[in-house]
PDB file of C-alpha atoms in Angstrom:
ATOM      1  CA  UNK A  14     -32.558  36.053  67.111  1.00 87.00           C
ATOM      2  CA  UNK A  15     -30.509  39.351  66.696  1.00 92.00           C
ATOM      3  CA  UNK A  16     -29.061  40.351  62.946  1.00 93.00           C
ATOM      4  CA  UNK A  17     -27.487  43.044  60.574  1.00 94.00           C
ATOM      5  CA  UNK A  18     -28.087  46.181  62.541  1.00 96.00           C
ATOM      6  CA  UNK A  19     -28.690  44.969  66.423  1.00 97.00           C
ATOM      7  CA  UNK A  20     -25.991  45.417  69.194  1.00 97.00           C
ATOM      8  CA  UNK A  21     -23.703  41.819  69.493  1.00 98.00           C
ATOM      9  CA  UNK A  22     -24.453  39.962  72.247  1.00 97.00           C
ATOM     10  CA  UNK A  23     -21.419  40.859  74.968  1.00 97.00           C
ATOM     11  CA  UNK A  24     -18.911  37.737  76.011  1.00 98.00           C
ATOM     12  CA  UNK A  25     -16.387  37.137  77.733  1.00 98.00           C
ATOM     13  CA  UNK A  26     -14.671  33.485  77.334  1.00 97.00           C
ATOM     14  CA  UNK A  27     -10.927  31.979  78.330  1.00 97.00           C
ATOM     15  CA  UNK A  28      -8.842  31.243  75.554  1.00 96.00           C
ATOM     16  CA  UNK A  29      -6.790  28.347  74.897  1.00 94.00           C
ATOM     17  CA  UNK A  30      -3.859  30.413  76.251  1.00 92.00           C
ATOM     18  CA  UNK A  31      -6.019  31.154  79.491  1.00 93.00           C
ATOM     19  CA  UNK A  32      -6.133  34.620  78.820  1.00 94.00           C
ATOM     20  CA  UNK A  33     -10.291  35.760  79.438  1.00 97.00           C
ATOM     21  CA  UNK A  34     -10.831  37.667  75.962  1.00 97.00           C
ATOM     22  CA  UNK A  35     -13.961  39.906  76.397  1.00 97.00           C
ATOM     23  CA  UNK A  36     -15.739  41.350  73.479  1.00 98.00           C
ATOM     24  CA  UNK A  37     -16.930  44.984  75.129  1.00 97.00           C
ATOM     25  CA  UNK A  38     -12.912  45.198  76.127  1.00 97.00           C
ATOM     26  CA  UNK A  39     -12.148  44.604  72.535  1.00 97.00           C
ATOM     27  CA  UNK A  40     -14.663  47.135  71.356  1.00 96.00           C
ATOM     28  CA  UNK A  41     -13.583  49.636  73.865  1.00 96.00           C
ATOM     29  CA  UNK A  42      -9.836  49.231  72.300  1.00 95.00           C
ATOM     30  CA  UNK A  43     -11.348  50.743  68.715  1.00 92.00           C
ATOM     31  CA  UNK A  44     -11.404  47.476  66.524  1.00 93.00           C
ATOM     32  CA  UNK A  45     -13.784  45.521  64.127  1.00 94.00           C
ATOM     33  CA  UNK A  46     -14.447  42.507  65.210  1.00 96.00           C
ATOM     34  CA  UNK A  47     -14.501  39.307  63.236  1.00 95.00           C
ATOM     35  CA  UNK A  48     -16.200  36.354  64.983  1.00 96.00           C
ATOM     36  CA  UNK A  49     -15.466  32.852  63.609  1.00 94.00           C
ATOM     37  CA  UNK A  50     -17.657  29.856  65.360  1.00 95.00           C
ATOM     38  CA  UNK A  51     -15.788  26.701  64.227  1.00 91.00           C
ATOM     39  CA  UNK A  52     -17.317  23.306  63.931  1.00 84.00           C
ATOM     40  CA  UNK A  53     -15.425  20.427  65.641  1.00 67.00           C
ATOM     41  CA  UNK A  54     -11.631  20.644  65.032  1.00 51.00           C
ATOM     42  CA  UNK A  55     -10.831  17.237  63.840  1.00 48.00           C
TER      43      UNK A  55
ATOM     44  CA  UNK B   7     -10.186  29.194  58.236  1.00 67.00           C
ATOM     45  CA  UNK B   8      -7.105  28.162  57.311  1.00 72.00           C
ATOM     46  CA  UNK B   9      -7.623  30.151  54.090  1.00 80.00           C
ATOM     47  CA  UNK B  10      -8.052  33.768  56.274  1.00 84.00           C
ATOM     48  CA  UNK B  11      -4.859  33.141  57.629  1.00 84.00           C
ATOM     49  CA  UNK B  12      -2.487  34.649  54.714  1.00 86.00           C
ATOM     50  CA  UNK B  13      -4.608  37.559  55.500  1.00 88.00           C
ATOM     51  CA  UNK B  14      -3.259  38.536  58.804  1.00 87.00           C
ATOM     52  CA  UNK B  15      -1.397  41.277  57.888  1.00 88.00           C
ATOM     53  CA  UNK B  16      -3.956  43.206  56.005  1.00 89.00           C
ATOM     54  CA  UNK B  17      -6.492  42.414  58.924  1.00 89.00           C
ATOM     55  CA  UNK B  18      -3.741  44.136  61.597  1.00 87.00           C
ATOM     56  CA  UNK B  19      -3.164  47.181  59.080  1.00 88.00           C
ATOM     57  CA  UNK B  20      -7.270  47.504  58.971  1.00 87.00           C
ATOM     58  CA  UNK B  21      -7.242  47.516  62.723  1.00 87.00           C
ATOM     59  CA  UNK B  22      -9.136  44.177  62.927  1.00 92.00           C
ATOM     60  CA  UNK B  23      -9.481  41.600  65.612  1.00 94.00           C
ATOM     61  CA  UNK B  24      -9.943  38.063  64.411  1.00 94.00           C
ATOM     62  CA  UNK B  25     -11.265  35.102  67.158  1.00 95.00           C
ATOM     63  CA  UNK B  26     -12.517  32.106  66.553  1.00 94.00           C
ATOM     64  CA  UNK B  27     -14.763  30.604  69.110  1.00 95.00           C
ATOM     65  CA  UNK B  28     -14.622  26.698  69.075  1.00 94.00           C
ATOM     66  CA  UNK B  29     -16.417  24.100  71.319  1.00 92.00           C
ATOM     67  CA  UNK B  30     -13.190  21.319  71.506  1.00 89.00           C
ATOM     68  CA  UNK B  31     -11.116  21.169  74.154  1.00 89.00           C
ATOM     69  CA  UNK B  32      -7.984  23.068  74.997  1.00 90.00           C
ATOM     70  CA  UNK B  33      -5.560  20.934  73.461  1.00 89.00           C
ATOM     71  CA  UNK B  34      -6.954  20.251  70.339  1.00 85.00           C
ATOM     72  CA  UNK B  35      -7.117  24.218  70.322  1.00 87.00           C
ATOM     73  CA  UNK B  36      -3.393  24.200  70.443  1.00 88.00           C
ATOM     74  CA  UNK B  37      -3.165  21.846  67.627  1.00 85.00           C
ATOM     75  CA  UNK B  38      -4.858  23.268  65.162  1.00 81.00           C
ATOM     76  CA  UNK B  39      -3.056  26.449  65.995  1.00 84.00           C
ATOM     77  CA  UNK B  40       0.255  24.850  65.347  1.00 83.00           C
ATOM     78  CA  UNK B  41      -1.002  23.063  62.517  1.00 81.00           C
ATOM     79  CA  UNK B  42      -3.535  25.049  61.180  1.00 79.00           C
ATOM     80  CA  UNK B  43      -3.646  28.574  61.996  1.00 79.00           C
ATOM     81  CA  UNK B  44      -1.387  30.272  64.599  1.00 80.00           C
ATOM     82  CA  UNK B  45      -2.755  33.789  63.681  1.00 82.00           C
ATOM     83  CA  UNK B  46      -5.463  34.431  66.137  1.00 91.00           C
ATOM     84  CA  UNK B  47      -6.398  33.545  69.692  1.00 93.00           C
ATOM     85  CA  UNK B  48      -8.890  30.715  69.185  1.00 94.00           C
ATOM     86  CA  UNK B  49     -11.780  30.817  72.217  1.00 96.00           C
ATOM     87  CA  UNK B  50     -13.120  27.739  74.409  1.00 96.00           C
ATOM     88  CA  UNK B  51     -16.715  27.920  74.590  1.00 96.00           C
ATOM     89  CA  UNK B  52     -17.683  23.682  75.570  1.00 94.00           C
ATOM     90  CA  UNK B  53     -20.322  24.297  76.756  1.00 94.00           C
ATOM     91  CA  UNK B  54     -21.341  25.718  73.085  1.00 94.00           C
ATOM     92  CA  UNK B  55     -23.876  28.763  75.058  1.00 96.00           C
ATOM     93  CA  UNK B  56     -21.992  31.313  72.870  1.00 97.00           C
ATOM     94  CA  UNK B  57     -22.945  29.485  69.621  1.00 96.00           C
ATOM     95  CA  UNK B  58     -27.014  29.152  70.960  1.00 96.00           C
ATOM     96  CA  UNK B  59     -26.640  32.936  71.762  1.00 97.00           C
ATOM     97  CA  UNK B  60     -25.188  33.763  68.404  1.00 97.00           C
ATOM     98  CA  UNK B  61     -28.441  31.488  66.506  1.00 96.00           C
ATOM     99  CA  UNK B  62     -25.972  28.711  65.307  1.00 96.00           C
ATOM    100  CA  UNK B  63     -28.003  25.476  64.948  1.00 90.00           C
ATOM    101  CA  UNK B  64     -27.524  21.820  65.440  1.00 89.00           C
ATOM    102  CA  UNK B  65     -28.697  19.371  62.842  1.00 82.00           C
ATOM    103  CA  UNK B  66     -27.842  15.620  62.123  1.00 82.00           C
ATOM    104  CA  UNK B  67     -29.627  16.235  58.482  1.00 79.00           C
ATOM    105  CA  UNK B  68     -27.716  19.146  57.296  1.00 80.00           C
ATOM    106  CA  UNK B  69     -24.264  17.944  58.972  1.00 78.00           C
ATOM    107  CA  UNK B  70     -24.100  14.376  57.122  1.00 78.00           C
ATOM    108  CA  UNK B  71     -26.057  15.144  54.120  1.00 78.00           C
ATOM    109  CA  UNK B  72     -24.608  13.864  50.865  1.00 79.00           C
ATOM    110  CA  UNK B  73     -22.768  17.258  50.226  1.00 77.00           C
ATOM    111  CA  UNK B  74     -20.804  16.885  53.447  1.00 75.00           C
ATOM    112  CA  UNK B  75     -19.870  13.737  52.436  1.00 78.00           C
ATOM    113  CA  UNK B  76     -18.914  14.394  49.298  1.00 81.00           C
ATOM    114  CA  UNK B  77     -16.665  16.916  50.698  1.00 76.00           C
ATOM    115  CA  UNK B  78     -15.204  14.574  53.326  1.00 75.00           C
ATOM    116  CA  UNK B  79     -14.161  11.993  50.451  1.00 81.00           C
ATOM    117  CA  UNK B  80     -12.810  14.659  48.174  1.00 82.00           C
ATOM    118  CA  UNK B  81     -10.487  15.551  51.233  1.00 76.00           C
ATOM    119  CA  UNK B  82      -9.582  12.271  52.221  1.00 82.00           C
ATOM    120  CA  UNK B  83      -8.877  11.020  48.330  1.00 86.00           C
ATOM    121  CA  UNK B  84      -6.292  14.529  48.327  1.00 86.00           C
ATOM    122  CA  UNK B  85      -4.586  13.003  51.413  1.00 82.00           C
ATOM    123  CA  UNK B  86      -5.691  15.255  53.959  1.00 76.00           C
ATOM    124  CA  UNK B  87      -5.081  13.539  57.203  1.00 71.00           C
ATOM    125  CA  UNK B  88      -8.591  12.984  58.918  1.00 66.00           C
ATOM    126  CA  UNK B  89      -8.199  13.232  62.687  1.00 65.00           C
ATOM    127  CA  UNK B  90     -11.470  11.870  63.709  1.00 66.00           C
ATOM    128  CA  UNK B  91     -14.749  14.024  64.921  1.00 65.00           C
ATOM    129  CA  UNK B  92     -14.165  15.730  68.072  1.00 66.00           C
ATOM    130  CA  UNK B  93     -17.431  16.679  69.759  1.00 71.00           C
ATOM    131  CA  UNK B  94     -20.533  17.288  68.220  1.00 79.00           C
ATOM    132  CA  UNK B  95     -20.248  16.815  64.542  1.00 81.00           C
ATOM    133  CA  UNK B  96     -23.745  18.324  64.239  1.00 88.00           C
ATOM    134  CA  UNK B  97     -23.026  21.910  64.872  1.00 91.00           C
ATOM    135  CA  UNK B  98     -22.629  24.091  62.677  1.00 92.00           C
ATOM    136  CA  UNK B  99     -20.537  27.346  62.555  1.00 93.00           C
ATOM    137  CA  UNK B 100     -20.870  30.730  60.885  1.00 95.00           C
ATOM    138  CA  UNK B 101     -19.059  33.970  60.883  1.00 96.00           C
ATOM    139  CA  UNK B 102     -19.976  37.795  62.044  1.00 97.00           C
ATOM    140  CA  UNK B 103     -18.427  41.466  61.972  1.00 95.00           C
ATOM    141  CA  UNK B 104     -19.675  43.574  65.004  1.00 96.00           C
ATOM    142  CA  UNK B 105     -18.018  46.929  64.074  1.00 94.00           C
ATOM    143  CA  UNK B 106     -16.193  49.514  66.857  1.00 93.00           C
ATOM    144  CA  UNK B 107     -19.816  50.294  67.942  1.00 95.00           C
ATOM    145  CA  UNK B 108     -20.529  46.972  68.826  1.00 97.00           C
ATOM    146  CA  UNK B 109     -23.212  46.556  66.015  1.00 97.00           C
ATOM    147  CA  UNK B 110     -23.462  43.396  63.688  1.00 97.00           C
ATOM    148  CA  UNK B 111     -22.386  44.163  60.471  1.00 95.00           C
ATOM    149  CA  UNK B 112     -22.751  40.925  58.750  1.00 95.00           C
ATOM    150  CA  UNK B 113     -24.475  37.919  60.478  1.00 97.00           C
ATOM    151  CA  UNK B 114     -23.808  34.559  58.327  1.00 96.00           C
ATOM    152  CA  UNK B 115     -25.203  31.079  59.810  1.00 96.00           C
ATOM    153  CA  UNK B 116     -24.050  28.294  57.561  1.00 92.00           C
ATOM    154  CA  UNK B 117     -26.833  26.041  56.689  1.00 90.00           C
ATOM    155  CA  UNK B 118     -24.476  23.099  56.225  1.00 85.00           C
ATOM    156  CA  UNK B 119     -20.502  22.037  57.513  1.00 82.00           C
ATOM    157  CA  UNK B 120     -19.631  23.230  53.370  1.00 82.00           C
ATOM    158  CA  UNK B 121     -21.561  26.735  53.743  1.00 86.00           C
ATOM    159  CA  UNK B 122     -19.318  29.306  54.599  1.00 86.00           C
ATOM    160  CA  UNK B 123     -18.616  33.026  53.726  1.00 90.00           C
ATOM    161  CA  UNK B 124     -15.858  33.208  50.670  1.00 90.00           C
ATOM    162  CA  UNK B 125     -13.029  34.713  52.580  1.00 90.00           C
ATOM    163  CA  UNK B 126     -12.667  37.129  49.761  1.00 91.00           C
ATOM    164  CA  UNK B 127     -16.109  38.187  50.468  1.00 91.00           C
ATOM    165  CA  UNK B 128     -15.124  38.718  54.198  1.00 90.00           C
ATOM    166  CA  UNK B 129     -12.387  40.771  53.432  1.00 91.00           C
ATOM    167  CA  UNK B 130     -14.817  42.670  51.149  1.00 91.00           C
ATOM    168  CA  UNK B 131     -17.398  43.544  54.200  1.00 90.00           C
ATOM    169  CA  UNK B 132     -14.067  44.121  56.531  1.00 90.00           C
ATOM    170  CA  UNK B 133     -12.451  46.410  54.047  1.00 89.00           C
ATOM    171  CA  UNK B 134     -15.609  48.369  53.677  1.00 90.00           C
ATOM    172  CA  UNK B 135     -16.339  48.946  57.512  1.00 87.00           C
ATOM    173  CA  UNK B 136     -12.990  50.074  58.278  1.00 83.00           C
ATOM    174  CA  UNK B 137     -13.071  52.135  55.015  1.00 84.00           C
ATOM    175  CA  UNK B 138     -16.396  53.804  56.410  1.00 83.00           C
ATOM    176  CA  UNK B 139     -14.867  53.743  60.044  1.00 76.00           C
ATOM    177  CA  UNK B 140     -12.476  56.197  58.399  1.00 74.00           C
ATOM    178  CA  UNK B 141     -14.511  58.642  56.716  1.00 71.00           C
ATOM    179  CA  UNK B 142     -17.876  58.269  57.966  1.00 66.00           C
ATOM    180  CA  UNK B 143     -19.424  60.697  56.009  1.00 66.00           C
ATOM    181  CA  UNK B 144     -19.327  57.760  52.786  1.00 59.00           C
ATOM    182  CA  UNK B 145     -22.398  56.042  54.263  1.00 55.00           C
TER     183      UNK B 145
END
């Protein structure tokens, strides 16, 4: 399992407005990323 | 997550890109950004690979342990509206900053549905990787 320090595993997943949001794209665009995972939404 | 929200304009000023990944379906992505948080782009992942490949666990234990409960009734006795348990109530979240280099700056798995990162401590770590994204010769 990766931590503080390793290279973020790369993604690329739709969004619930169907846009495909890409991490590496993000990156390459110059920002910090936070990454939430959410637990069910209910 | 609801409470990183009044945030958003200090996270756009720092240059910051908020998503939240979750593993419920499309439209109950919509509502919680209409009810919730309409700040950020909220991900579909359903198939929950992105959460194995990020180290976030499963567990029946830790997900309905007392605390959780507890937690749950203190919610419900405040009137929050409980709209039921979509998917697997078992996973748990967790939060990470990957700076402009792609590297993970803070990694945090909760151990249980109640353990996450203060978001004051978030915006802490965020505020001090843009700060050193600015003048990297502080590190």
């Amino acid at each position: 399992m990766f931590g503080l320090g390793d290279a973020a595993p790369d993604f690329a997943l739709p969004s619930a407005d169907d846009d495909l949001v890409s991490l590496n794209e993000i990156l390459d665009e110059g920002h910090v990323v936070l990454l939430v995972f959410l637990r069910h939404l209910g | 997550m609801a409470q990183l929200c009044p945030y958003d304009g200090e996270l756009k000023r720092l240059g910051l890109k908020v998503l939240l990944v979750t593993f419920s379906s499309k439209g109950f992505a919509h509502k919680f950004r209409e009810e919730v948080c309409s700040s950020f782009p909220v991900l579909i992942n359903r198939e929950r690979d992105l959460y194995r490949t990020y180290g976030l666990e499963s567990s029946l234990l830790r997900s309905w342990g007392w605390k959780n409960l507890w937690t749950y009734a203190k919610r419900l006795l405040s009137g929050q509206e409980w709209k039921g348990i979509q998917g697997d109530s078992t996973q748990l979240g967790g939060d990470f900053i990957i700076d402009r280099d792609g590297i993970v700056q803070l990694a945090y798995r909760s151990r249980d549905p109640t353990d996450r990162l203060p978001v004051e401590e978030l915006m802490e770590h965020l505020q001090e990787i843009s700060r050193r994204h600015k003048d990297p010769d502080s590190e």
